[in-house]
Amino acid sequence: MHPSEQEFAKLLDYYNVPYLYEPRSFPLRWEGNRVVEMFSPDFYLPEQDQYFELTTMKQSLVTQKNRKLRHVRELYPEINVQLLYRRDYVRLLGKYGYGPLTDAEVKGLGHVLFTQEQIQARVGELARQIEQDYAGQTPVFVGVLRGAFVFMADLIREVSALAVETDFISVSRYGGGQDRRVEVIRDVDVDLAGQHVILVEGIVDTGMSLRPIMQHVQAKRPASVEVCAMFDKRARRVVDVPLRYAGFEIPDEFVVGYGLDHDERYRNLPYLSTMSVVEPKPVPQR
Ligand code: IMP
Ligand code: MG
C-alpha cells in the first residue's frame, strides 16, 4: 500500500524471512455491537510471532499511531507488536548491508545464500582441518586474485596454530566455453620449490581456470599443491579439479559478495547473495 511497506517487504524477501501482509485486524472500539475502530498491523512474521507497524515521517501520524498501539497492547496483551519508525528502518537496512549501497544497486541483489555468521563458522572449520593436516609445517597460501582476497584474509587469521606464508597470483580470463584461456598476469614472489602450497579460490565454477593455475604452480616444483575454495558450484563443473577443502557447495546461480563480484561490484558484502534477474515481487494487496 505504501512505498516504505514495499521496501520493508523487499528486505524480508531478501533475507528469506516469511511474512504476511496485514493478515489480521484487531477491533479497538465498538458502538454497541458495531466495530468502529480497528488496527491492522502492516506485517506479521510467523517465525518471530511478531507484528510490525511501519510509520511515515509525519509526526502527527506517529503520535496517533502510538496512541493506537497503547490501546492495542491493553486489549491484546498476548500479541507482540512493534512500531517501526523511519530511523529504525534505515538502521535496519544499514545493519543488513544495504547502508552503503544506493537504491539502484540494491535492485541487483537476489537473496542471501549464506550469512556472514554461517561463512565465518565454516571458515573456522576449514582452518581447523588445515591446522591438523599441516601440523608442524609452514604452508604457503596462494590466493587467486581477485575473488579470493576476502576469504584468504579470514582464513589465514583462523589458522592460528601454524606458521604460514602468503602470496597471490592474478590471472586474466579470455573467451568462454571450451576456448576459455587463462593467462597469469601477476605471478607469485615467494619461491614455491619444495613448499606445501594451498591454492585459495573464492569460487570454483566450471573449473576451467583453476586447472591451468594448478599446472602453473606445479611447474614450480612445490612439495604439494592442494586447493581450498570457499564456494563450489559443482553442478557446473566441466574440468575435474580436486578440491581438498571446500566451504559450501552452491547451486548453479550467479552469486556475489564475500569477495565475489558482478562487474567488480559487491565484493564488499560480508555475506553471499544471488543476483536478481526479475523485479522484486509486488507487495500482496488486500
Ligand atoms: P571457472 O573457471 O568456471 O571455475 O570460474 C572461476 C572464476 O569465475 C572464479 O574465480 C570467479 O572469478 C568467476 N565466477 C564463477 N562463478 C561466479 C559467480 O557465481 N559469481 C562471481 N564470480 C564467479
Ligand atoms: Mg569476476
PDB file of C-alpha atoms and ligand atoms in Angstrom:
ATOM      1  CA  MET A   1       0.000   0.000   0.000  1.00  0.00           C
ATOM      2  CA  HIS A   2       2.907   2.341   0.684  1.00  0.00           C
ATOM      3  CA  PRO A   3       6.459   2.533  -0.774  1.00  0.00           C
ATOM      4  CA  SER A   4       8.032   2.040   2.672  1.00  0.00           C
ATOM      5  CA  GLU A   5       5.972  -1.140   3.101  1.00  0.00           C
ATOM      6  CA  GLN A   6       7.204  -2.350  -0.233  1.00  0.00           C
ATOM      7  CA  GLU A   7      10.807  -1.637   0.771  1.00  0.00           C
ATOM      8  CA  PHE A   8      10.328  -3.491   4.039  1.00  0.00           C
ATOM      9  CA  ALA A   9       8.784  -6.426   2.153  1.00  0.00           C
ATOM     10  CA  LYS A  10      11.774  -6.458  -0.189  1.00  0.00           C
ATOM     11  CA  LEU A  11      14.120  -6.573   2.780  1.00  0.00           C
ATOM     12  CA  LEU A  12      12.203  -9.519   4.250  1.00  0.00           C
ATOM     13  CA  ASP A  13      12.163 -11.297   0.883  1.00  0.00           C
ATOM     14  CA  TYR A  14      15.854 -10.690   0.516  1.00  0.00           C
ATOM     15  CA  TYR A  15      16.588 -12.384   3.827  1.00  0.00           C
ATOM     16  CA  ASN A  16      14.054 -15.158   3.218  1.00  0.00           C
ATOM     17  CA  VAL A  17      12.056 -14.104   6.244  1.00  0.00           C
ATOM     18  CA  PRO A  18       8.485 -15.371   5.857  1.00  0.00           C
ATOM     19  CA  TYR A  19       5.821 -12.713   6.430  1.00  0.00           C
ATOM     20  CA  LEU A  20       2.149 -11.979   5.981  1.00  0.00           C
ATOM     21  CA  TYR A  21       0.919  -8.569   4.941  1.00  0.00           C
ATOM     22  CA  GLU A  22      -1.901  -7.229   7.115  1.00  0.00           C
ATOM     23  CA  PRO A  23      -3.152 -10.720   7.961  1.00  0.00           C
ATOM     24  CA  ARG A  24      -5.345  -9.671  10.881  1.00  0.00           C
ATOM     25  CA  SER A  25      -7.387  -6.770  12.173  1.00  0.00           C
ATOM     26  CA  PHE A  26      -7.836  -6.096  15.854  1.00  0.00           C
ATOM     27  CA  PRO A  27     -11.058  -4.341  16.875  1.00  0.00           C
ATOM     28  CA  LEU A  28     -10.298  -1.387  19.137  1.00  0.00           C
ATOM     29  CA  ARG A  29     -13.590   0.459  19.627  1.00  0.00           C
ATOM     30  CA  TRP A  30     -17.207  -0.588  19.478  1.00  0.00           C
ATOM     31  CA  GLU A  31     -20.501   1.229  19.297  1.00  0.00           C
ATOM     32  CA  GLY A  32     -22.933  -1.355  20.520  1.00  0.00           C
ATOM     33  CA  ASN A  33     -22.044  -4.466  18.542  1.00  0.00           C
ATOM     34  CA  ARG A  34     -20.501  -2.480  15.709  1.00  0.00           C
ATOM     35  CA  VAL A  35     -16.719  -2.172  15.465  1.00  0.00           C
ATOM     36  CA  VAL A  36     -15.884   1.476  14.778  1.00  0.00           C
ATOM     37  CA  GLU A  37     -12.095   1.361  15.081  1.00  0.00           C
ATOM     38  CA  MET A  38      -9.679  -1.343  14.029  1.00  0.00           C
ATOM     39  CA  PHE A  39      -5.960  -1.819  13.979  1.00  0.00           C
ATOM     40  CA  SER A  40      -4.356  -3.833  11.154  1.00  0.00           C
ATOM     41  CA  PRO A  41      -0.613  -4.095  11.689  1.00  0.00           C
ATOM     42  CA  ASP A  42       1.274  -3.987   8.381  1.00  0.00           C
ATOM     43  CA  PHE A  43       3.347  -7.131   8.745  1.00  0.00           C
ATOM     44  CA  TYR A  44       3.287 -10.352  10.697  1.00  0.00           C
ATOM     45  CA  LEU A  45       6.417 -12.505  10.933  1.00  0.00           C
ATOM     46  CA  PRO A  46       5.240 -16.008  11.884  1.00  0.00           C
ATOM     47  CA  GLU A  47       8.723 -17.293  12.800  1.00  0.00           C
ATOM     48  CA  GLN A  48       9.174 -14.439  15.267  1.00  0.00           C
ATOM     49  CA  ASP A  49       5.485 -14.253  16.224  1.00  0.00           C
ATOM     50  CA  GLN A  50       5.863 -10.519  15.789  1.00  0.00           C
ATOM     51  CA  TYR A  51       3.711  -7.806  14.229  1.00  0.00           C
ATOM     52  CA  PHE A  52       5.233  -4.685  12.730  1.00  0.00           C
ATOM     53  CA  GLU A  53       3.589  -1.386  12.085  1.00  0.00           C
ATOM     54  CA  LEU A  54       5.548   0.985   9.865  1.00  0.00           C
ATOM     55  CA  THR A  55       5.268   4.706  10.362  1.00  0.00           C
ATOM     56  CA  THR A  56       5.842   7.563   7.993  1.00  0.00           C
ATOM     57  CA  MET A  57       7.870  10.601   8.963  1.00  0.00           C
ATOM     58  CA  LYS A  58       4.797  12.710   9.738  1.00  0.00           C
ATOM     59  CA  GLN A  59       4.872  13.449  13.472  1.00  0.00           C
ATOM     60  CA  SER A  60       1.082  13.840  13.730  1.00  0.00           C
ATOM     61  CA  LEU A  61       0.593  10.317  12.383  1.00  0.00           C
ATOM     62  CA  VAL A  62       3.282   8.908  14.682  1.00  0.00           C
ATOM     63  CA  THR A  63       1.532  10.332  17.749  1.00  0.00           C
ATOM     64  CA  GLN A  64      -1.778   8.905  16.565  1.00  0.00           C
ATOM     65  CA  LYS A  65      -0.237   5.508  15.953  1.00  0.00           C
ATOM     66  CA  ASN A  66       1.441   5.486  19.354  1.00  0.00           C
ATOM     67  CA  ARG A  67      -1.900   6.099  20.981  1.00  0.00           C
ATOM     68  CA  LYS A  68      -3.432   3.304  18.942  1.00  0.00           C
ATOM     69  CA  LEU A  69      -0.646   0.959  19.844  1.00  0.00           C
ATOM     70  CA  ARG A  70      -1.060   1.575  23.581  1.00  0.00           C
ATOM     71  CA  HIS A  71      -4.700   0.726  23.165  1.00  0.00           C
ATOM     72  CA  VAL A  72      -3.847  -2.480  21.254  1.00  0.00           C
ATOM     73  CA  ARG A  73      -1.464  -3.587  23.985  1.00  0.00           C
ATOM     74  CA  GLU A  74      -4.116  -3.051  26.648  1.00  0.00           C
ATOM     75  CA  LEU A  75      -6.756  -5.026  24.788  1.00  0.00           C
ATOM     76  CA  TYR A  76      -4.472  -7.713  23.352  1.00  0.00           C
ATOM     77  CA  PRO A  77      -1.583  -8.174  25.793  1.00  0.00           C
ATOM     78  CA  GLU A  78      -0.712 -11.560  24.222  1.00  0.00           C
ATOM     79  CA  ILE A  79       0.395 -10.145  20.865  1.00  0.00           C
ATOM     80  CA  ASN A  80       3.820  -8.711  20.109  1.00  0.00           C
ATOM     81  CA  VAL A  81       3.522  -5.624  18.044  1.00  0.00           C
ATOM     82  CA  GLN A  82       6.253  -3.156  17.358  1.00  0.00           C
ATOM     83  CA  LEU A  83       6.210   0.246  15.785  1.00  0.00           C
ATOM     84  CA  LEU A  84       8.949   0.681  13.225  1.00  0.00           C
ATOM     85  CA  TYR A  85       9.994   4.292  12.870  1.00  0.00           C
ATOM     86  CA  ARG A  86      11.702   5.610   9.786  1.00  0.00           C
ATOM     87  CA  ARG A  87      15.033   5.829  11.668  1.00  0.00           C
ATOM     88  CA  ASP A  88      14.721   2.189  12.882  1.00  0.00           C
ATOM     89  CA  TYR A  89      14.034   1.167   9.362  1.00  0.00           C
ATOM     90  CA  VAL A  90      17.048   2.998   7.930  1.00  0.00           C
ATOM     91  CA  ARG A  91      19.224   1.495  10.673  1.00  0.00           C
ATOM     92  CA  LEU A  92      17.910  -1.976   9.858  1.00  0.00           C
ATOM     93  CA  LEU A  93      18.823  -1.540   6.208  1.00  0.00           C
ATOM     94  CA  GLY A  94      22.303  -0.391   7.224  1.00  0.00           C
ATOM     95  CA  LYS A  95      22.812  -3.301   9.605  1.00  0.00           C
ATOM     96  CA  TYR A  96      21.934  -5.783   6.897  1.00  0.00           C
ATOM     97  CA  GLY A  97      24.305  -4.323   4.359  1.00  0.00           C
ATOM     98  CA  TYR A  98      22.060  -2.006   2.394  1.00  0.00           C
ATOM     99  CA  GLY A  99      23.588   1.036   4.033  1.00  0.00           C
ATOM    100  CA  PRO A 100      26.482   1.889   1.742  1.00  0.00           C
ATOM    101  CA  LEU A 101      24.609   0.799  -1.348  1.00  0.00           C
ATOM    102  CA  THR A 102      22.350   3.006  -3.408  1.00  0.00           C
ATOM    103  CA  ASP A 103      18.838   2.010  -4.436  1.00  0.00           C
ATOM    104  CA  ALA A 104      19.940   1.095  -7.936  1.00  0.00           C
ATOM    105  CA  GLU A 105      22.439  -1.407  -6.600  1.00  0.00           C
ATOM    106  CA  VAL A 106      20.023  -2.998  -4.161  1.00  0.00           C
ATOM    107  CA  LYS A 107      17.805  -3.860  -7.106  1.00  0.00           C
ATOM    108  CA  GLY A 108      20.533  -6.096  -8.474  1.00  0.00           C
ATOM    109  CA  LEU A 109      20.652  -8.422  -5.480  1.00  0.00           C
ATOM    110  CA  GLY A 110      18.522 -11.527  -5.110  1.00  0.00           C
ATOM    111  CA  HIS A 111      18.598 -13.220  -1.731  1.00  0.00           C
ATOM    112  CA  VAL A 112      21.168 -14.301   0.818  1.00  0.00           C
ATOM    113  CA  LEU A 113      22.552 -17.792   0.326  1.00  0.00           C
ATOM    114  CA  PHE A 114      24.969 -17.768   3.262  1.00  0.00           C
ATOM    115  CA  THR A 115      25.038 -15.232   6.061  1.00  0.00           C
ATOM    116  CA  GLN A 116      28.168 -13.656   7.465  1.00  0.00           C
ATOM    117  CA  GLU A 117      27.819 -15.874  10.561  1.00  0.00           C
ATOM    118  CA  GLN A 118      27.484 -19.068   8.502  1.00  0.00           C
ATOM    119  CA  ILE A 119      30.502 -18.132   6.417  1.00  0.00           C
ATOM    120  CA  GLN A 120      32.644 -17.272   9.436  1.00  0.00           C
ATOM    121  CA  ALA A 121      31.740 -20.562  11.125  1.00  0.00           C
ATOM    122  CA  ARG A 122      32.646 -22.543   8.019  1.00  0.00           C
ATOM    123  CA  VAL A 123      35.940 -20.698   7.583  1.00  0.00           C
ATOM    124  CA  GLY A 124      36.799 -21.703  11.145  1.00  0.00           C
ATOM    125  CA  GLU A 125      36.093 -25.372  10.359  1.00  0.00           C
ATOM    126  CA  LEU A 126      38.263 -25.265   7.242  1.00  0.00           C
ATOM    127  CA  ALA A 127      41.060 -23.681   9.250  1.00  0.00           C
ATOM    128  CA  ARG A 128      40.897 -26.448  11.899  1.00  0.00           C
ATOM    129  CA  GLN A 129      41.172 -29.070   9.147  1.00  0.00           C
ATOM    130  CA  ILE A 130      44.158 -27.300   7.609  1.00  0.00           C
ATOM    131  CA  GLU A 131      45.839 -26.970  11.008  1.00  0.00           C
ATOM    132  CA  GLN A 132      45.542 -30.726  11.518  1.00  0.00           C
ATOM    133  CA  ASP A 133      46.663 -31.671   8.014  1.00  0.00           C
ATOM    134  CA  TYR A 134      49.682 -29.355   8.030  1.00  0.00           C
ATOM    135  CA  ALA A 135      50.727 -29.758  11.665  1.00  0.00           C
ATOM    136  CA  GLY A 136      54.430 -28.959  12.013  1.00  0.00           C
ATOM    137  CA  GLN A 137      54.645 -27.484   8.508  1.00  0.00           C
ATOM    138  CA  THR A 138      54.623 -23.968   7.101  1.00  0.00           C
ATOM    139  CA  PRO A 139      52.194 -23.999   4.182  1.00  0.00           C
ATOM    140  CA  VAL A 140      52.187 -21.212   1.603  1.00  0.00           C
ATOM    141  CA  PHE A 141      48.687 -19.882   0.983  1.00  0.00           C
ATOM    142  CA  VAL A 142      48.443 -18.622  -2.587  1.00  0.00           C
ATOM    143  CA  GLY A 143      45.306 -16.591  -3.207  1.00  0.00           C
ATOM    144  CA  VAL A 144      43.872 -16.348  -6.703  1.00  0.00           C
ATOM    145  CA  LEU A 145      43.021 -12.675  -7.228  1.00  0.00           C
ATOM    146  CA  ARG A 146      40.708 -11.039  -7.023  1.00  0.00           C
ATOM    147  CA  GLY A 147      37.910 -13.325  -5.838  1.00  0.00           C
ATOM    148  CA  ALA A 148      39.940 -14.963  -3.068  1.00  0.00           C
ATOM    149  CA  PHE A 149      41.204 -11.963  -1.152  1.00  0.00           C
ATOM    150  CA  VAL A 150      38.377 -11.693   1.392  1.00  0.00           C
ATOM    151  CA  PHE A 151      38.293 -15.435   2.050  1.00  0.00           C
ATOM    152  CA  MET A 152      42.077 -15.609   2.236  1.00  0.00           C
ATOM    153  CA  ALA A 153      42.239 -12.792   4.794  1.00  0.00           C
ATOM    154  CA  ASP A 154      39.688 -14.538   7.026  1.00  0.00           C
ATOM    155  CA  LEU A 155      41.168 -17.994   6.540  1.00  0.00           C
ATOM    156  CA  ILE A 156      44.771 -17.218   7.438  1.00  0.00           C
ATOM    157  CA  ARG A 157      43.670 -15.402  10.596  1.00  0.00           C
ATOM    158  CA  GLU A 158      41.769 -18.532  11.656  1.00  0.00           C
ATOM    159  CA  VAL A 159      44.832 -20.694  11.032  1.00  0.00           C
ATOM    160  CA  SER A 160      46.479 -19.623  14.252  1.00  0.00           C
ATOM    161  CA  ALA A 161      48.182 -22.916  15.141  1.00  0.00           C
ATOM    162  CA  LEU A 162      50.567 -22.828  12.157  1.00  0.00           C
ATOM    163  CA  ALA A 163      53.243 -20.551  10.787  1.00  0.00           C
ATOM    164  CA  VAL A 164      52.082 -19.640   7.295  1.00  0.00           C
ATOM    165  CA  GLU A 165      53.347 -17.770   4.288  1.00  0.00           C
ATOM    166  CA  THR A 166      51.100 -15.924   1.893  1.00  0.00           C
ATOM    167  CA  ASP A 167      51.251 -14.802  -1.692  1.00  0.00           C
ATOM    168  CA  PHE A 168      48.890 -14.022  -4.546  1.00  0.00           C
ATOM    169  CA  ILE A 169      48.562 -14.896  -8.158  1.00  0.00           C
ATOM    170  CA  SER A 170      46.499 -12.901 -10.606  1.00  0.00           C
ATOM    171  CA  VAL A 171      45.044 -14.300 -13.780  1.00  0.00           C
ATOM    172  CA  SER A 172      43.000 -12.911 -16.621  1.00  0.00           C
ATOM    173  CA  ARG A 173      40.449 -14.992 -18.422  1.00  0.00           C
ATOM    174  CA  TYR A 174      39.606 -14.749 -22.090  1.00  0.00           C
ATOM    175  CA  GLY A 175      36.769 -16.218 -24.080  1.00  0.00           C
ATOM    176  CA  GLY A 176      34.232 -18.721 -22.901  1.00  0.00           C
ATOM    177  CA  GLY A 177      33.233 -22.343 -23.273  1.00  0.00           C
ATOM    178  CA  GLN A 178      35.972 -24.698 -24.332  1.00  0.00           C
ATOM    179  CA  ASP A 179      38.011 -21.800 -25.754  1.00  0.00           C
ATOM    180  CA  ARG A 180      38.474 -20.228 -22.363  1.00  0.00           C
ATOM    181  CA  ARG A 181      42.082 -19.208 -21.879  1.00  0.00           C
ATOM    182  CA  VAL A 182      43.794 -18.221 -18.700  1.00  0.00           C
ATOM    183  CA  GLU A 183      46.914 -16.110 -18.505  1.00  0.00           C
ATOM    184  CA  VAL A 184      48.936 -15.394 -15.381  1.00  0.00           C
ATOM    185  CA  ILE A 185      49.308 -11.617 -15.231  1.00  0.00           C
ATOM    186  CA  ARG A 186      50.907 -11.470 -11.806  1.00  0.00           C
ATOM    187  CA  ASP A 187      52.985 -14.365 -10.585  1.00  0.00           C
ATOM    188  CA  VAL A 188      53.911 -15.282  -7.004  1.00  0.00           C
ATOM    189  CA  ASP A 189      57.026 -13.728  -5.450  1.00  0.00           C
ATOM    190  CA  VAL A 190      57.644 -16.497  -2.925  1.00  0.00           C
ATOM    191  CA  ASP A 191      59.828 -19.384  -4.148  1.00  0.00           C
ATOM    192  CA  LEU A 192      57.416 -22.323  -4.102  1.00  0.00           C
ATOM    193  CA  ALA A 193      60.017 -25.040  -4.749  1.00  0.00           C
ATOM    194  CA  GLY A 194      59.751 -27.719  -2.053  1.00  0.00           C
ATOM    195  CA  GLN A 195      56.907 -25.879  -0.300  1.00  0.00           C
ATOM    196  CA  HIS A 196      53.458 -27.075   0.647  1.00  0.00           C
ATOM    197  CA  VAL A 197      51.107 -24.866  -1.356  1.00  0.00           C
ATOM    198  CA  ILE A 198      47.441 -24.241  -0.608  1.00  0.00           C
ATOM    199  CA  LEU A 199      45.769 -22.545  -3.562  1.00  0.00           C
ATOM    200  CA  VAL A 200      42.949 -20.374  -2.258  1.00  0.00           C
ATOM    201  CA  GLU A 201      39.984 -19.667  -4.554  1.00  0.00           C
ATOM    202  CA  GLY A 202      36.803 -17.721  -3.853  1.00  0.00           C
ATOM    203  CA  ILE A 203      34.659 -19.886  -6.092  1.00  0.00           C
ATOM    204  CA  VAL A 204      35.155 -22.796  -8.449  1.00  0.00           C
ATOM    205  CA  ASP A 205      32.619 -22.931 -11.223  1.00  0.00           C
ATOM    206  CA  THR A 206      33.498 -24.843 -14.403  1.00  0.00           C
ATOM    207  CA  GLY A 207      36.995 -25.466 -13.068  1.00  0.00           C
ATOM    208  CA  MET A 208      38.482 -24.267 -16.312  1.00  0.00           C
ATOM    209  CA  SER A 209      40.566 -21.510 -14.779  1.00  0.00           C
ATOM    210  CA  LEU A 210      41.794 -23.488 -11.814  1.00  0.00           C
ATOM    211  CA  ARG A 211      43.353 -26.281 -13.841  1.00  0.00           C
ATOM    212  CA  PRO A 212      45.872 -24.078 -15.738  1.00  0.00           C
ATOM    213  CA  ILE A 213      46.621 -22.228 -12.497  1.00  0.00           C
ATOM    214  CA  MET A 214      47.423 -25.547 -10.815  1.00  0.00           C
ATOM    215  CA  GLN A 215      49.654 -26.512 -13.708  1.00  0.00           C
ATOM    216  CA  HIS A 216      51.404 -23.164 -13.492  1.00  0.00           C
ATOM    217  CA  VAL A 217      52.046 -23.659  -9.775  1.00  0.00           C
ATOM    218  CA  GLN A 218      53.051 -27.299 -10.189  1.00  0.00           C
ATOM    219  CA  ALA A 219      55.756 -26.255 -12.665  1.00  0.00           C
ATOM    220  CA  LYS A 220      57.497 -24.525  -9.740  1.00  0.00           C
ATOM    221  CA  ARG A 221      58.127 -27.945  -8.143  1.00  0.00           C
ATOM    222  CA  PRO A 222      56.396 -27.500  -4.796  1.00  0.00           C
ATOM    223  CA  ALA A 223      56.305 -30.442  -2.357  1.00  0.00           C
ATOM    224  CA  SER A 224      52.487 -30.482  -2.638  1.00  0.00           C
ATOM    225  CA  VAL A 225      49.580 -28.458  -4.004  1.00  0.00           C
ATOM    226  CA  GLU A 226      46.056 -28.570  -2.616  1.00  0.00           C
ATOM    227  CA  VAL A 227      43.052 -26.386  -3.370  1.00  0.00           C
ATOM    228  CA  CYS A 228      40.897 -24.601  -0.828  1.00  0.00           C
ATOM    229  CA  ALA A 229      37.781 -22.985  -2.308  1.00  0.00           C
ATOM    230  CA  MET A 230      35.113 -21.200  -0.306  1.00  0.00           C
ATOM    231  CA  PHE A 231      32.277 -21.841  -2.751  1.00  0.00           C
ATOM    232  CA  ASP A 232      31.889 -24.836  -5.013  1.00  0.00           C
ATOM    233  CA  LYS A 233      29.418 -24.648  -7.897  1.00  0.00           C
ATOM    234  CA  ARG A 234      29.860 -28.350  -8.510  1.00  0.00           C
ATOM    235  CA  ALA A 235      26.840 -28.675 -10.793  1.00  0.00           C
ATOM    236  CA  ARG A 236      28.675 -26.626 -13.406  1.00  0.00           C
ATOM    237  CA  ARG A 237      31.991 -28.469 -13.346  1.00  0.00           C
ATOM    238  CA  VAL A 238      33.476 -29.104 -16.772  1.00  0.00           C
ATOM    239  CA  VAL A 239      37.084 -29.733 -15.821  1.00  0.00           C
ATOM    240  CA  ASP A 240      37.706 -32.026 -12.890  1.00  0.00           C
ATOM    241  CA  VAL A 241      39.772 -30.286 -10.225  1.00  0.00           C
ATOM    242  CA  PRO A 242      40.274 -31.920  -6.853  1.00  0.00           C
ATOM    243  CA  LEU A 243      39.112 -29.599  -4.062  1.00  0.00           C
ATOM    244  CA  ARG A 244      40.792 -30.764  -0.912  1.00  0.00           C
ATOM    245  CA  TYR A 245      38.948 -28.109   1.097  1.00  0.00           C
ATOM    246  CA  ALA A 246      35.568 -26.683   0.079  1.00  0.00           C
ATOM    247  CA  GLY A 247      33.475 -24.298   2.150  1.00  0.00           C
ATOM    248  CA  PHE A 248      29.992 -24.620   0.722  1.00  0.00           C
ATOM    249  CA  GLU A 249      28.528 -26.268  -2.316  1.00  0.00           C
ATOM    250  CA  ILE A 250      26.204 -23.787  -4.008  1.00  0.00           C
ATOM    251  CA  PRO A 251      23.526 -24.166  -6.696  1.00  0.00           C
ATOM    252  CA  ASP A 252      24.013 -23.120 -10.306  1.00  0.00           C
ATOM    253  CA  GLU A 253      23.304 -19.444  -9.747  1.00  0.00           C
ATOM    254  CA  PHE A 254      25.441 -16.372 -10.161  1.00  0.00           C
ATOM    255  CA  VAL A 255      26.495 -15.162  -6.748  1.00  0.00           C
ATOM    256  CA  VAL A 256      28.170 -12.079  -5.345  1.00  0.00           C
ATOM    257  CA  GLY A 257      29.688 -10.970  -2.072  1.00  0.00           C
ATOM    258  CA  TYR A 258      32.437 -12.235   0.179  1.00  0.00           C
ATOM    259  CA  GLY A 259      34.980 -11.185  -2.429  1.00  0.00           C
ATOM    260  CA  LEU A 260      32.996 -12.259  -5.481  1.00  0.00           C
ATOM    261  CA  ASP A 261      31.887  -9.617  -7.934  1.00  0.00           C
ATOM    262  CA  HIS A 262      29.496  -8.762 -10.653  1.00  0.00           C
ATOM    263  CA  ASP A 263      31.289  -6.221 -12.846  1.00  0.00           C
ATOM    264  CA  GLU A 264      33.685  -5.533  -9.951  1.00  0.00           C
ATOM    265  CA  ARG A 265      30.802  -4.613  -7.618  1.00  0.00           C
ATOM    266  CA  TYR A 266      29.554  -6.266  -4.418  1.00  0.00           C
ATOM    267  CA  ARG A 267      32.897  -7.744  -3.327  1.00  0.00           C
ATOM    268  CA  ASN A 268      32.438  -5.889  -0.031  1.00  0.00           C
ATOM    269  CA  LEU A 269      29.249  -7.680   1.025  1.00  0.00           C
ATOM    270  CA  PRO A 270      30.114  -9.778   4.099  1.00  0.00           C
ATOM    271  CA  TYR A 271      27.649 -12.468   3.006  1.00  0.00           C
ATOM    272  CA  LEU A 272      26.947 -14.434  -0.173  1.00  0.00           C
ATOM    273  CA  SER A 273      23.988 -13.278  -2.240  1.00  0.00           C
ATOM    274  CA  THR A 274      22.384 -14.260  -5.501  1.00  0.00           C
ATOM    275  CA  MET A 275      21.684 -11.647  -8.164  1.00  0.00           C
ATOM    276  CA  SER A 276      18.079 -10.924  -9.024  1.00  0.00           C
ATOM    277  CA  VAL A 277      17.095 -11.268 -12.636  1.00  0.00           C
ATOM    278  CA  VAL A 278      13.476 -10.238 -12.170  1.00  0.00           C
ATOM    279  CA  GLU A 279      11.875  -7.276 -10.455  1.00  0.00           C
ATOM    280  CA  PRO A 280      11.016  -7.934  -6.824  1.00  0.00           C
ATOM    281  CA  LYS A 281       7.547  -9.347  -6.223  1.00  0.00           C
ATOM    282  CA  PRO A 282       4.932  -6.665  -5.584  1.00  0.00           C
ATOM    283  CA  VAL A 283       3.565  -6.399  -2.064  1.00  0.00           C
ATOM    284  CA  PRO A 284       0.421  -8.550  -1.850  1.00  0.00           C
ATOM    285  CA  GLN A 285      -2.701  -6.373  -1.977  1.00  0.00           C
ATOM    286  CA  ARG A 286      -5.654  -6.794   0.305  1.00  0.00           C
TER     287      ARG A 286
HETATM  288  P1  IMP B   1      35.680 -21.304 -13.524  1.00  0.00           P
HETATM  289  O1  IMP B   1      36.952 -21.179 -14.302  1.00  0.00           O
HETATM  290  O2  IMP B   1      34.497 -21.521 -14.447  1.00  0.00           O
HETATM  291  O3  IMP B   1      35.728 -22.313 -12.433  1.00  0.00           O
HETATM  292  O4  IMP B   1      35.383 -19.887 -12.929  1.00  0.00           O
HETATM  293  C1  IMP B   1      36.022 -19.445 -11.811  1.00  0.00           C
HETATM  294  C2  IMP B   1      36.020 -17.954 -11.774  1.00  0.00           C
HETATM  295  O5  IMP B   1      34.883 -17.354 -12.374  1.00  0.00           O
HETATM  296  C3  IMP B   1      36.026 -17.527 -10.345  1.00  0.00           C
HETATM  297  O6  IMP B   1      37.329 -17.374  -9.867  1.00  0.00           O
HETATM  298  C4  IMP B   1      35.252 -16.238 -10.383  1.00  0.00           C
HETATM  299  O7  IMP B   1      36.121 -15.162 -10.645  1.00  0.00           O
HETATM  300  C5  IMP B   1      34.325 -16.385 -11.554  1.00  0.00           C
HETATM  301  N1  IMP B   1      32.975 -16.841 -11.142  1.00  0.00           N
HETATM  302  C6  IMP B   1      32.398 -18.030 -11.415  1.00  0.00           C
HETATM  303  N2  IMP B   1      31.170 -18.101 -10.913  1.00  0.00           N
HETATM  304  C7  IMP B   1      30.945 -16.922 -10.309  1.00  0.00           C
HETATM  305  C8  IMP B   1      29.825 -16.389  -9.575  1.00  0.00           C
HETATM  306  O8  IMP B   1      28.770 -17.003  -9.379  1.00  0.00           O
HETATM  307  N3  IMP B   1      29.981 -15.130  -9.085  1.00  0.00           N
HETATM  308  C9  IMP B   1      31.108 -14.401  -9.259  1.00  0.00           C
HETATM  309  N4  IMP B   1      32.176 -14.871  -9.923  1.00  0.00           N
HETATM  310  C10 IMP B   1      32.102 -16.118 -10.451  1.00  0.00           C
HETATM  311 MG    MG B   2      34.575 -11.766 -11.532  1.00  0.00          MG
END
